[in-house]
mmCIF file of C-alpha atoms in Angstrom:
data_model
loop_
_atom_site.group_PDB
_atom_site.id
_atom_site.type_symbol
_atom_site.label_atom_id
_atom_site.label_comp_id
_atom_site.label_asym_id
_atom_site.label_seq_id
_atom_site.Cartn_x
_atom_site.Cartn_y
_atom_site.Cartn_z
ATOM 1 C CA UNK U 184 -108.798 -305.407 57.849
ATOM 2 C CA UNK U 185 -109.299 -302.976 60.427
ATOM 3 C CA UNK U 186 -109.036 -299.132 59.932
ATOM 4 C CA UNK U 187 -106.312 -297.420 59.509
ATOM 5 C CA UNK U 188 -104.879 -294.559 61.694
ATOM 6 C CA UNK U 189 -103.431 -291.384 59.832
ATOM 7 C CA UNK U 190 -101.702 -289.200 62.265
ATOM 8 C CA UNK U 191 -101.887 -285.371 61.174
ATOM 9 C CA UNK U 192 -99.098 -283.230 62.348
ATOM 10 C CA UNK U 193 -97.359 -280.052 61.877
ATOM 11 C CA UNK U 194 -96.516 -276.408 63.259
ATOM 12 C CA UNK U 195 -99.979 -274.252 64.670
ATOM 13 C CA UNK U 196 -101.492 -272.695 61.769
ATOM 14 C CA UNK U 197 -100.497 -274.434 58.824
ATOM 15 C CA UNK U 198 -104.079 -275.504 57.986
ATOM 16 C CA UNK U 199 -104.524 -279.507 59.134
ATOM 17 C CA UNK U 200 -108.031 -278.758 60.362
ATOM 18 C CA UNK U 201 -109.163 -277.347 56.613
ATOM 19 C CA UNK U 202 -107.182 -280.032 55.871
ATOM 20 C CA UNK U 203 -109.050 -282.858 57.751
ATOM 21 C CA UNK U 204 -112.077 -280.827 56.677
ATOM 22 C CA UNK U 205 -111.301 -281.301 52.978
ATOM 23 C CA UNK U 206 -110.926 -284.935 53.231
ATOM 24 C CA UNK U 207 -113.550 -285.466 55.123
ATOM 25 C CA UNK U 208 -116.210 -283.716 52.685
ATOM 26 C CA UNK U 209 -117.833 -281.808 56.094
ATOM 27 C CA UNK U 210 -117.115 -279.177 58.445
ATOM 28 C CA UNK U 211 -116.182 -281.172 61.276
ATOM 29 C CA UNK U 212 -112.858 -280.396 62.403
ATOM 30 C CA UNK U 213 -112.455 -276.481 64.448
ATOM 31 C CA UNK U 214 -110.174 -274.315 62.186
ATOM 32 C CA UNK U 215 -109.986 -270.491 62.297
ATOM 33 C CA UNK U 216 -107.344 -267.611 62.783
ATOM 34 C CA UNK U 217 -105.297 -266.038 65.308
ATOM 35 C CA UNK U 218 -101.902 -266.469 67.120
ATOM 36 C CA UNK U 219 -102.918 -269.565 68.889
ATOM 37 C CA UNK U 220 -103.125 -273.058 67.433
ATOM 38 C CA UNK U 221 -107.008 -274.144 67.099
ATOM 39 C CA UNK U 222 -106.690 -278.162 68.086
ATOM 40 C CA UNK U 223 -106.306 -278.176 72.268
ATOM 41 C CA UNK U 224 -105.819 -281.390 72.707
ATOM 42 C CA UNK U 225 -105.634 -285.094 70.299
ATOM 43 C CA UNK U 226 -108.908 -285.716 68.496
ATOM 44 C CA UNK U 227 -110.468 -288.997 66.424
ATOM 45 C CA UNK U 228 -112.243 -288.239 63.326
ATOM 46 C CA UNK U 229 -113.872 -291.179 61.608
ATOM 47 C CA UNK U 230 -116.131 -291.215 58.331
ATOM 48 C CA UNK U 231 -118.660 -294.161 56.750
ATOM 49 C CA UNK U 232 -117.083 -292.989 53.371
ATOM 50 C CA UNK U 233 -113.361 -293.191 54.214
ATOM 51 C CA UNK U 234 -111.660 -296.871 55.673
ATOM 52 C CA UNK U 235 -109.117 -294.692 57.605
ATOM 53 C CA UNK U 236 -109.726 -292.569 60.564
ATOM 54 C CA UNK U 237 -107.627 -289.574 61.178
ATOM 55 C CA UNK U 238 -105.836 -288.182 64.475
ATOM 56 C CA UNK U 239 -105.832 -284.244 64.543
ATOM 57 C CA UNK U 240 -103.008 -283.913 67.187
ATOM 58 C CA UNK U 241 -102.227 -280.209 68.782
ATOM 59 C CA UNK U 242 -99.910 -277.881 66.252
ATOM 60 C CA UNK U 243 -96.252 -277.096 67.269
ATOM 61 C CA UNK U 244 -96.157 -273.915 68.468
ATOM 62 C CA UNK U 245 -92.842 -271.530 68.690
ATOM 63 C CA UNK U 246 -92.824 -272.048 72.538
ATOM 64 C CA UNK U 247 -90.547 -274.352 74.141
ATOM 65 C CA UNK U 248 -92.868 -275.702 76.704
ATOM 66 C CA UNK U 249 -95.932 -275.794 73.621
ATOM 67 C CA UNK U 250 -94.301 -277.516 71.595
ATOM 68 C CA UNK U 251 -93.157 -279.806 74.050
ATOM 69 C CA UNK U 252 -96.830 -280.357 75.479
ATOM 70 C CA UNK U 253 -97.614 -280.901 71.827
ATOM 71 C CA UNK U 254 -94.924 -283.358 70.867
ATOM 72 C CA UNK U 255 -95.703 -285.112 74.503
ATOM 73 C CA UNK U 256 -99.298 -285.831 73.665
ATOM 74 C CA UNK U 257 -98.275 -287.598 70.720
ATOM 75 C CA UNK U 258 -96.034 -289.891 72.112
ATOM 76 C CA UNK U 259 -98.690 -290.641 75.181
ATOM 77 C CA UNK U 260 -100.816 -291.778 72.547
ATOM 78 C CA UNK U 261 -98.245 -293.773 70.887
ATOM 79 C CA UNK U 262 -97.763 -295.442 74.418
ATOM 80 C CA UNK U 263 -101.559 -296.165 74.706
ATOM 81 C CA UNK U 264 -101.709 -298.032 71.651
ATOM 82 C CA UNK U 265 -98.946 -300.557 72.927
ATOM 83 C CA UNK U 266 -101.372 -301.499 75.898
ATOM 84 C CA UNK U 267 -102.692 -304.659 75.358
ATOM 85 C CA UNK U 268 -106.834 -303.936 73.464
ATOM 86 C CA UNK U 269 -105.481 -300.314 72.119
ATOM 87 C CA UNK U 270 -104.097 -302.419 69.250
ATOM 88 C CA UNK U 271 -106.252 -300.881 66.832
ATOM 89 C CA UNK U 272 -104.969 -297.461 67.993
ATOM 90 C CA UNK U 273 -101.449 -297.630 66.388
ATOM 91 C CA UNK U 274 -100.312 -295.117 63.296
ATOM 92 C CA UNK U 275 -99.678 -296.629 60.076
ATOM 93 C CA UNK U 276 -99.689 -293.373 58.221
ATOM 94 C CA UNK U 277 -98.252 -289.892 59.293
ATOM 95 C CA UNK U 278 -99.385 -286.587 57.309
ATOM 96 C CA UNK U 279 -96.687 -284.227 57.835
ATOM 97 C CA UNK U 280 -98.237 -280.497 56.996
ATOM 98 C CA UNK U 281 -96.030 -277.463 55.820
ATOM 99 C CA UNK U 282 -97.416 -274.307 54.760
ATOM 100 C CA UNK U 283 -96.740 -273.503 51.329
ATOM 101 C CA UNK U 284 -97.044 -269.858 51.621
ATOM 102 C CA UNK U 285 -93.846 -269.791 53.695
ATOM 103 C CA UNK U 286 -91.978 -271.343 51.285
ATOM 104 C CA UNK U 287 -89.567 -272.449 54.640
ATOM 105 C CA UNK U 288 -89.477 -275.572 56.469
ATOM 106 C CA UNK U 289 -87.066 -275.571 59.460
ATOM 107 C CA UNK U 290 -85.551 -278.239 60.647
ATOM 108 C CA UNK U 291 -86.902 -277.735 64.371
ATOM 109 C CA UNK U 292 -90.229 -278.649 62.765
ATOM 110 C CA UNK U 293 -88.648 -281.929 61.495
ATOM 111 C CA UNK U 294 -86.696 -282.706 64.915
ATOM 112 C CA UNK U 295 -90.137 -282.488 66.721
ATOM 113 C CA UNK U 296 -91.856 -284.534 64.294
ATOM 114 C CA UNK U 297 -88.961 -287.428 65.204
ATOM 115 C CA UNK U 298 -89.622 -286.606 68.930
ATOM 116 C CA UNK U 299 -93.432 -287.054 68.524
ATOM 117 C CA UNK U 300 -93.491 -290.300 66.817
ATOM 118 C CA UNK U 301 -90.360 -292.096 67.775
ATOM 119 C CA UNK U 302 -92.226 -295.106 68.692
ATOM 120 C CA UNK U 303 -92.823 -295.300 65.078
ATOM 121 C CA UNK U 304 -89.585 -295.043 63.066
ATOM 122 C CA UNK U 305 -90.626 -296.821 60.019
ATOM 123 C CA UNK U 306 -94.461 -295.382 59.534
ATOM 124 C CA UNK U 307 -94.602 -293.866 56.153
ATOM 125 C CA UNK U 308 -94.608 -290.454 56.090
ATOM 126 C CA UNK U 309 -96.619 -287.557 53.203
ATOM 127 C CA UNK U 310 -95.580 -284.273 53.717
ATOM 128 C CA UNK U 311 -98.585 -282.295 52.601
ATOM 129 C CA UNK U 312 -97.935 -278.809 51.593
ATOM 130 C CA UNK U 313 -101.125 -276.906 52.757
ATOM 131 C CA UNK U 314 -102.086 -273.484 51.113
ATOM 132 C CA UNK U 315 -100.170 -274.248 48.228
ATOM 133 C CA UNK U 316 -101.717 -271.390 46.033
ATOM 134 C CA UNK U 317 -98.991 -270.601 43.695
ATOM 135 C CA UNK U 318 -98.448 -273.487 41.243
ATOM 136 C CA UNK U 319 -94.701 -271.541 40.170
ATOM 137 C CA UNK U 320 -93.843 -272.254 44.249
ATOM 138 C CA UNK U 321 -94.823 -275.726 44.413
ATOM 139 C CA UNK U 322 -91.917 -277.262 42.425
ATOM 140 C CA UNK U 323 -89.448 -275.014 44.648
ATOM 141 C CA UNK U 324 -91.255 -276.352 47.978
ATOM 142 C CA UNK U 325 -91.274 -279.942 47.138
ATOM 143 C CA UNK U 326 -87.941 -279.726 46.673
ATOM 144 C CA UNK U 327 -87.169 -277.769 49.371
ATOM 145 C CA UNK U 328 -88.786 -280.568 51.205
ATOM 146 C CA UNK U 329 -86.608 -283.493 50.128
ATOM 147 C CA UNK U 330 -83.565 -280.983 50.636
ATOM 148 C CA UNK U 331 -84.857 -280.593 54.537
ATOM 149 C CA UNK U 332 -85.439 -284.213 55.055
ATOM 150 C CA UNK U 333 -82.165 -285.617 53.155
ATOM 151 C CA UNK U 334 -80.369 -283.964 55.595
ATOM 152 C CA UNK U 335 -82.376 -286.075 59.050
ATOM 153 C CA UNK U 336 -80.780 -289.080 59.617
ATOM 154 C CA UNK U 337 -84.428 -290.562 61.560
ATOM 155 C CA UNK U 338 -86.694 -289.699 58.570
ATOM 156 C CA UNK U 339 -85.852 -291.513 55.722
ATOM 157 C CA UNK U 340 -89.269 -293.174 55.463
ATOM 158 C CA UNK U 341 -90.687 -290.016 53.584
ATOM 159 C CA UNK U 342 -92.750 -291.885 50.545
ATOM 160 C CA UNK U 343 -94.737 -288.794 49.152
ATOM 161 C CA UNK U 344 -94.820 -284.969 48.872
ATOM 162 C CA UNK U 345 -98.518 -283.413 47.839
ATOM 163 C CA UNK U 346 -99.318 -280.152 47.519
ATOM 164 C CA UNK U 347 -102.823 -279.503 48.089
ATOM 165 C CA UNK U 348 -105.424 -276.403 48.337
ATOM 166 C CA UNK U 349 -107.680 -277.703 51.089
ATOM 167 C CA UNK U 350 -110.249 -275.013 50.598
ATOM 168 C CA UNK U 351 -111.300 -272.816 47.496
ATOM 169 C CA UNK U 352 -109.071 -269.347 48.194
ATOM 170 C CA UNK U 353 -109.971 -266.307 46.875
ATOM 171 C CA UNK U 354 -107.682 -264.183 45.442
ATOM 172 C CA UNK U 355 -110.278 -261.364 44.387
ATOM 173 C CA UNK U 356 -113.904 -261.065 43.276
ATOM 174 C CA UNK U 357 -112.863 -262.911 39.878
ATOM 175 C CA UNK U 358 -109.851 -265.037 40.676
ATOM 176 C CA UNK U 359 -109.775 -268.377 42.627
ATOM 177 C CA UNK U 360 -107.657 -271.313 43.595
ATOM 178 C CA UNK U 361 -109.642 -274.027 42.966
ATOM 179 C CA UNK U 362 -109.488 -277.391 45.513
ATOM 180 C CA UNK U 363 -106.357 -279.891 44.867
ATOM 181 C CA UNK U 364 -104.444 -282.383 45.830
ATOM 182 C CA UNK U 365 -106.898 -283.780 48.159
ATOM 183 C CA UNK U 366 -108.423 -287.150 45.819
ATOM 184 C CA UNK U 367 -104.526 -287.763 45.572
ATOM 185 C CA UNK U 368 -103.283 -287.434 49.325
ATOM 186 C CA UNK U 369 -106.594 -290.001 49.777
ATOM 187 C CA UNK U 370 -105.040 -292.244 46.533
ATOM 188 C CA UNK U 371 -101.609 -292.254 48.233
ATOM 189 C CA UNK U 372 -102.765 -292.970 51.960
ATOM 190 C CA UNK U 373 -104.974 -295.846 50.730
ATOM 191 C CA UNK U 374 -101.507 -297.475 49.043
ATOM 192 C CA UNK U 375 -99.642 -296.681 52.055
ATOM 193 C CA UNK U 376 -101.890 -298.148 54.692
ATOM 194 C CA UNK U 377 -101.421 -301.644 54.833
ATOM 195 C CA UNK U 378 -97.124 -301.090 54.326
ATOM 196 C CA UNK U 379 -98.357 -298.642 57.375
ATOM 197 C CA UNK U 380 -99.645 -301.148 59.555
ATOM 198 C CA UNK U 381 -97.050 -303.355 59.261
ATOM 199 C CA UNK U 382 -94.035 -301.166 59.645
ATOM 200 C CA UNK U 383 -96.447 -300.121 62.752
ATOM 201 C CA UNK U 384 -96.778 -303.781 64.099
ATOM 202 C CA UNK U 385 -92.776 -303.588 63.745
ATOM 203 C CA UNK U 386 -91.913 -300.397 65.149
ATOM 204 C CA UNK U 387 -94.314 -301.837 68.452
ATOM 205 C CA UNK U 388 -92.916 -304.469 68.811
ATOM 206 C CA UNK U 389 -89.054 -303.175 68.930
ATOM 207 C CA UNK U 390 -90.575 -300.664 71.091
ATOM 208 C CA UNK U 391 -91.602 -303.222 73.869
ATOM 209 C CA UNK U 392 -88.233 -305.204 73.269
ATOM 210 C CA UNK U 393 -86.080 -301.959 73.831
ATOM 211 C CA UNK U 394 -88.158 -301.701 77.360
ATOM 212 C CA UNK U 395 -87.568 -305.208 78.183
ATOM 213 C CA UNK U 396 -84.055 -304.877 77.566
ATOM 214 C CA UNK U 397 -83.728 -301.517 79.548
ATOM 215 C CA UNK U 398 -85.944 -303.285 82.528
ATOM 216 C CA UNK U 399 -83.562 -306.233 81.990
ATOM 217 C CA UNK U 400 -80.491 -304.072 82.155
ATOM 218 C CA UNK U 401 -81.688 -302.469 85.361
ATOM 219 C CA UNK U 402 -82.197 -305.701 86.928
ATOM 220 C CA UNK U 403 -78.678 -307.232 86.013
ATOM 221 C CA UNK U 404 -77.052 -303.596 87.720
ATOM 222 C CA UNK U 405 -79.012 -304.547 90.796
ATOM 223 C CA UNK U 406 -78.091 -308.421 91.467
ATOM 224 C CA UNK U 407 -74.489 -307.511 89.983
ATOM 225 C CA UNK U 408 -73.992 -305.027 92.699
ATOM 226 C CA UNK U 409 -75.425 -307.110 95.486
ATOM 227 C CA UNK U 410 -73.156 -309.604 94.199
ATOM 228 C CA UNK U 411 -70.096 -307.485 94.498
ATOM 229 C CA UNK U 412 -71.750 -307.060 98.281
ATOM 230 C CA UNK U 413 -72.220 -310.555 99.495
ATOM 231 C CA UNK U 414 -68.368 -311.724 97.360
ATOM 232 C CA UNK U 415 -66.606 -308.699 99.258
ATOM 233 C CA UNK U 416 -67.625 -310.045 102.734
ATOM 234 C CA UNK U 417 -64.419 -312.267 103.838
ATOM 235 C CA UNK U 418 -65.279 -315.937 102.969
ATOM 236 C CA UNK U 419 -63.517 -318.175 100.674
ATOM 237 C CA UNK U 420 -65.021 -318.053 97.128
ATOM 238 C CA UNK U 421 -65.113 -321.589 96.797
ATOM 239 C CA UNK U 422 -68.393 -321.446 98.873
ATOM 240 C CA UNK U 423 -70.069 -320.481 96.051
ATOM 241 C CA UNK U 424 -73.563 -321.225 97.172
ATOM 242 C CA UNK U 425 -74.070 -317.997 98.992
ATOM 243 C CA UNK U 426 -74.175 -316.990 95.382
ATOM 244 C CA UNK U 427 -76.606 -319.544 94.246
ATOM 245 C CA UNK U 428 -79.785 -317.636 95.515
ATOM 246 C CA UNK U 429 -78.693 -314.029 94.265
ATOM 247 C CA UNK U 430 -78.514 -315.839 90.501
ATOM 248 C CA UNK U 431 -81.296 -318.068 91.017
ATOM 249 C CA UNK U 432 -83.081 -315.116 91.566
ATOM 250 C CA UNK U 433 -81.335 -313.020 88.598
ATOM 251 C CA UNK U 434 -82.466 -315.608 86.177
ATOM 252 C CA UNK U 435 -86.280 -315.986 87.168
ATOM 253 C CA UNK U 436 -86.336 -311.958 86.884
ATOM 254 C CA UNK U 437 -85.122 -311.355 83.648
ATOM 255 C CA UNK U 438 -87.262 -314.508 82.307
ATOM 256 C CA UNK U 439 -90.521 -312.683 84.478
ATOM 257 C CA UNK U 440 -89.245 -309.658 82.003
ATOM 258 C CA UNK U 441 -89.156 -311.434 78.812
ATOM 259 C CA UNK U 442 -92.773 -314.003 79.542
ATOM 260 C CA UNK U 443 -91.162 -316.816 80.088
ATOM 261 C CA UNK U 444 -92.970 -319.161 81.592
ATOM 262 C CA UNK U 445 -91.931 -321.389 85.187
ATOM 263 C CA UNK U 446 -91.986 -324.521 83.774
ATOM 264 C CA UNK U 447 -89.826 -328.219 83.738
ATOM 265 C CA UNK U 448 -87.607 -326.445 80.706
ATOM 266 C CA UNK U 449 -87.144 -323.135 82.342
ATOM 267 C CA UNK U 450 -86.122 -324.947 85.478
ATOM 268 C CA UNK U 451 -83.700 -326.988 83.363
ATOM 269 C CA UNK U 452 -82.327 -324.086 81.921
ATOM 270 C CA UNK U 453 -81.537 -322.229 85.041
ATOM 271 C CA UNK U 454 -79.923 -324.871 86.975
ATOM 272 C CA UNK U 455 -77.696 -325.412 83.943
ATOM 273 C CA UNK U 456 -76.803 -321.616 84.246
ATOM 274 C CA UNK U 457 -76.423 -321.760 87.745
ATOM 275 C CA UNK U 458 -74.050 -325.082 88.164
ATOM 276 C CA UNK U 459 -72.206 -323.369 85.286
ATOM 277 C CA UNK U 460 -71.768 -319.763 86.908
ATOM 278 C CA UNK U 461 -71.105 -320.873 90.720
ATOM 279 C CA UNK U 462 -68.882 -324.632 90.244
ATOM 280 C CA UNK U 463 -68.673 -324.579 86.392
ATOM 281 C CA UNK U 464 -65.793 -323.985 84.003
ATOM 282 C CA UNK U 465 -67.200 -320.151 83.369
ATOM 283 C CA UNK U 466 -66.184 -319.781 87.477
ATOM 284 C CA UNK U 467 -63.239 -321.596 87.240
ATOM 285 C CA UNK U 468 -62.025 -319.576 84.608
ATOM 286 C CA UNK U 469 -62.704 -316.483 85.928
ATOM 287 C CA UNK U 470 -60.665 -316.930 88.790
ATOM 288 C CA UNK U 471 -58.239 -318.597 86.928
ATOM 289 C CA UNK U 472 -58.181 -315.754 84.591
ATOM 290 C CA UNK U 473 -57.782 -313.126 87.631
ATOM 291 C CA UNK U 474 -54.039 -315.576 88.705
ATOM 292 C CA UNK U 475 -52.415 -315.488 85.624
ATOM 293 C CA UNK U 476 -52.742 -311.408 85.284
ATOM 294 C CA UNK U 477 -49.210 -310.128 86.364
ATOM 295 C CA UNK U 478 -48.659 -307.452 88.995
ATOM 296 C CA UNK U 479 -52.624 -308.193 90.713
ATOM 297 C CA UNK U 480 -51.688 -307.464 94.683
ATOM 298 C CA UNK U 481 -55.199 -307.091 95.611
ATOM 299 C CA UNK U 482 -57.190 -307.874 98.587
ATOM 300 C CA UNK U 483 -58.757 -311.169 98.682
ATOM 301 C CA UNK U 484 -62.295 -309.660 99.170
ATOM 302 C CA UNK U 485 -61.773 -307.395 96.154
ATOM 303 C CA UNK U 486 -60.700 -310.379 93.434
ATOM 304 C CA UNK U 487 -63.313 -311.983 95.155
ATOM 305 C CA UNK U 488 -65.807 -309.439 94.906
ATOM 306 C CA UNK U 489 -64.679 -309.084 91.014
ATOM 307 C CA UNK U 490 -64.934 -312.575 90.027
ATOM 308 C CA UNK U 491 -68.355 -312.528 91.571
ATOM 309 C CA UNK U 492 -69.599 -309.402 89.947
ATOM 310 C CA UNK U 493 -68.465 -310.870 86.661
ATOM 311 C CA UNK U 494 -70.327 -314.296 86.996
ATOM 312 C CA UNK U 495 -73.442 -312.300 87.518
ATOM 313 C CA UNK U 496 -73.396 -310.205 85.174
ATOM 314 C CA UNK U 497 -72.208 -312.626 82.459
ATOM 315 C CA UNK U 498 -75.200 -314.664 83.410
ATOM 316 C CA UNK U 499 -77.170 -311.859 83.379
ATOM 317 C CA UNK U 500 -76.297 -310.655 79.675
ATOM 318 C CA UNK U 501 -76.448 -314.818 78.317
ATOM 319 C CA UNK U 502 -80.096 -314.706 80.060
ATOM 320 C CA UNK U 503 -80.799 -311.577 78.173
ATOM 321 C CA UNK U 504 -79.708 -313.275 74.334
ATOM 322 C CA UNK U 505 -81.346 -316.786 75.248
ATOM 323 C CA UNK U 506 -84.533 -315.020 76.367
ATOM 324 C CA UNK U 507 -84.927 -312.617 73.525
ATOM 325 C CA UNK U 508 -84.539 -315.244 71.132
ATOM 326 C CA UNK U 509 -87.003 -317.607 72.679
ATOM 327 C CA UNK U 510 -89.454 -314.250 73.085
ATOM 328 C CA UNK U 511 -89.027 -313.511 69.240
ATOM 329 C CA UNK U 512 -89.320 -317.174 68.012
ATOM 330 C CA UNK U 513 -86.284 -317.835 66.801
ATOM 331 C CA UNK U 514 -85.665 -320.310 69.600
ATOM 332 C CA UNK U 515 -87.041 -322.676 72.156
ATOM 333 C CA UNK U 516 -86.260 -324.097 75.898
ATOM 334 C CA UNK U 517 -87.073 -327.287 74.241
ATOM 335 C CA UNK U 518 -83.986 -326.507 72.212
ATOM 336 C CA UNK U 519 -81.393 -328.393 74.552
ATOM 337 C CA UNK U 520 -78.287 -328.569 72.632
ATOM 338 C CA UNK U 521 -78.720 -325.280 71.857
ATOM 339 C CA UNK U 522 -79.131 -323.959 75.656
ATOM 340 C CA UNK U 523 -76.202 -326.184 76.299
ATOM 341 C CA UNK U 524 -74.106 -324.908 73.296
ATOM 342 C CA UNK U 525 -74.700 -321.126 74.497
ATOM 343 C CA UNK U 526 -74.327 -321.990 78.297
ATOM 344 C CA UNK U 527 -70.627 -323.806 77.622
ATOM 345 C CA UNK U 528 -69.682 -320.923 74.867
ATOM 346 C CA UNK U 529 -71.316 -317.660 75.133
ATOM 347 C CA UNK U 530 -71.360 -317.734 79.352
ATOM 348 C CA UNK U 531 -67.576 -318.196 79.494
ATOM 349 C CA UNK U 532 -66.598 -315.498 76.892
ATOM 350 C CA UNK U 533 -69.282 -313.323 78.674
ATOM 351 C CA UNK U 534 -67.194 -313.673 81.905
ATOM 352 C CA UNK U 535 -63.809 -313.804 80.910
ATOM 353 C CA UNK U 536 -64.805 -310.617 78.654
ATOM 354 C CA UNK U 537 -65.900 -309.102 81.376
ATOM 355 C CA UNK U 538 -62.606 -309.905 83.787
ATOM 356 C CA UNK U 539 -60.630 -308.411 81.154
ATOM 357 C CA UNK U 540 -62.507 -304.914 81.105
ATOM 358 C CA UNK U 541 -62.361 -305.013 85.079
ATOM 359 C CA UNK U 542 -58.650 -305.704 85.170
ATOM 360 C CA UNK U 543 -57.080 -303.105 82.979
ATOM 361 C CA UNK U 544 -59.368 -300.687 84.647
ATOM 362 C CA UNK U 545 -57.772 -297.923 86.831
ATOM 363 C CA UNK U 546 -60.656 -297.806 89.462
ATOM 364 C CA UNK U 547 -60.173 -301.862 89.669
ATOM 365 C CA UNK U 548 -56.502 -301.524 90.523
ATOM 366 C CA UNK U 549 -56.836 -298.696 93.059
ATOM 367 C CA UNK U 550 -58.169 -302.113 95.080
ATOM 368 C CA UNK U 551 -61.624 -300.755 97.160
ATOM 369 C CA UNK U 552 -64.488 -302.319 96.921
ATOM 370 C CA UNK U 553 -66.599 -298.468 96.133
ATOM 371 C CA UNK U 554 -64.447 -298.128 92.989
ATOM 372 C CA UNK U 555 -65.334 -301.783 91.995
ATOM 373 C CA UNK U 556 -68.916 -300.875 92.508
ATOM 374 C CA UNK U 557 -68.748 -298.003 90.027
ATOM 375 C CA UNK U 558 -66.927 -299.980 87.702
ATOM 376 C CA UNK U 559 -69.632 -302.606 87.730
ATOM 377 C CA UNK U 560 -72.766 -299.832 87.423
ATOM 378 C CA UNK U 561 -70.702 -298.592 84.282
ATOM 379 C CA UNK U 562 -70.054 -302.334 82.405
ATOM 380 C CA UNK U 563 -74.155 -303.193 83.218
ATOM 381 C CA UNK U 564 -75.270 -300.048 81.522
ATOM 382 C CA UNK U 565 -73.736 -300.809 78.399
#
């Protein structure tokens, strides 16, 4: 099994260097004091005793554009490790520092945490309470802790709270607080890890499906609209072939989105789609479910325009389910009763759904083809 990646995070000065430092066993990591945060920019730190490697990122500091820059250079690194050969650069385990001392933990600090590693939702999290001196405080902090993080609806994956004295503090010539916490923040990662990488694998992989899905949403918008176009100029809609192209071309973008392959299957699929959407039953009933609404004293090229828009986008959206399953497994092209099942079910409730929304709009029955174009741009981005 490969390494694991721990990600170390937390406001400027709350002592992840030491930290690092302490697990380490070696001065390696830059700590020191002052106003500004030490770590400038992401750094890798990687020992022959330790089977984890760990990712100093740059503290949150109490300016907006700081933190920002801070919370930004996580999440660049987040995208890097999606790229295909960064696999080994994913997070499976987040450190979360507080400083003990301050006995306060805000929930800004919390919010930017969520910001910074939103790619990775379900990555266990240990909040590590640095500096934590006074044995009397730690009970009140750890609680004070789960009190802060009950209250964040996107961190519920909190699995530990340590306190920990990175480095031996001296209180006088005669007193000191002796190292702790460290051998069981190490104990705890180690059991966390290989939960961590596959909560990580996860987390990726909804990550890349949510961008599909947004690219795929764009694309649907686009041939929708043209389709609303090329419908509005006056020709009958029963030649439906000057449509053919626009979803022909529809289909093989969304399956370029989601990998599928051009092959025999793929072509079966999308003439199926197509025959359905242009001289099918889903067509038919669009139109047929435009006539029956009472009181519709529209243009031709407007119904027209709205049947069309409707067709494409209800292709659109069945292309969307059929390829997602067949991306995640749970489905084939070779599966033809089942492409045939959702092409003679789902496309016609997709389209018929989507008449009904257009209809009992306001914008729709104000009759121009501009309001019918906003309409459509507000039913694809949902």
């Amino acid at each position: 099994m490969d390494k694991g990646n721990i990600l170390v995070i937390g406001d400027s000065g709350v002592g992840k260097s030491t930290l690092i430092n302490a697990v380490l066993g070696e001065e390696i990591a830059e700590s020191g004091f002052g106003d500004k945060g030490t770590t400038k920019e992401l750094k890798v730190y990687e020992s022959d005793v330790l089977d984890f490697r760990i990712i100093d990122t740059v503290g949150f500091e109490p300016s907006f554009f700081k933190r920002m820059g801070a919370i930004n250079a996580v999440k660049k690194w987040s995208k890097n490790a999606i790229k295909e050969g960064k696999e080994n650069s994913d997070i499976n385990v987040i450190w979360f520092c507080v400083e003990g001392t301050s006995s306060k933990l805000f929930p800004e600090a919390i919010k930017s945490l969520s910001k910074a590693t939103s790619i990775y939702p379900s990555v266990p999290i240990i909040v590590v309470i640095t500096k934590s001196y006074s044995k009397p405080e730690r009970e009140k902090n750890i609680q004070m802790v789960k009190e802060v993080f009950e209250k964040q609806k996107n961190t519920k994956n909190l699995k530990g709270i340590i306190p920990v004295v990175a480095m031996i503090y001296e209180i006088d010539e005669e007193q000191f607080v002796a190292q702790e916490g460290i051998t069981e923040l190490i104990d705890m990662t180690y059991e966390l890890i290989p939960e961590g990488m596959q909560a990580a694998r996860k987390d990726i992989e909804a990550f890349k499906l949510n961008r599909k899905r947004s690219f795929a949403q764009t694309a649907i918008a686009t041939f929708t609209l043209s389709a609303v176009a090329i419908a509005a100029i006056p020709i009958p809609l029963s030649d439906a072939v000057l449509l053919s192209p626009l979803e022909i071309g529809e289909i093989n973008s969304l399956a370029k989105i989601y990998g599928i392959k051009n092959d025999k299957n793929s072509k079966r699929f999308l003439n199926s789609v197509v025959e359905a959407g242009t001289v099918g039953v889903a067509a038919k009933a669009a139109i047929n479910a435009l006539k029956a609404i009472p009181a519709i004293n529209l243009a031709a090229s407007v119904i027209n325009a709205a049947v069309a828009g409707a067709i494409v986008l209800g292709i659109g959206e069945v292309c969307v389910y059929t390829y997602e399953q067949i991306h995640l497994g749970n489905k084939s092209l070779d599966d033809v009763d089942w492409i045939n099942k959702i092409i003679d079910s789902k496309l016609n409730k997709q389209i018929i759904e989507k008449i009904n929304m257009i209809v009992t709009d306001d914008d729709f029955r104000n009759g121009n083809i501009s309001n019918l174009k906003k309409l459509f741009t507000k039913l694809s981005s949902k």
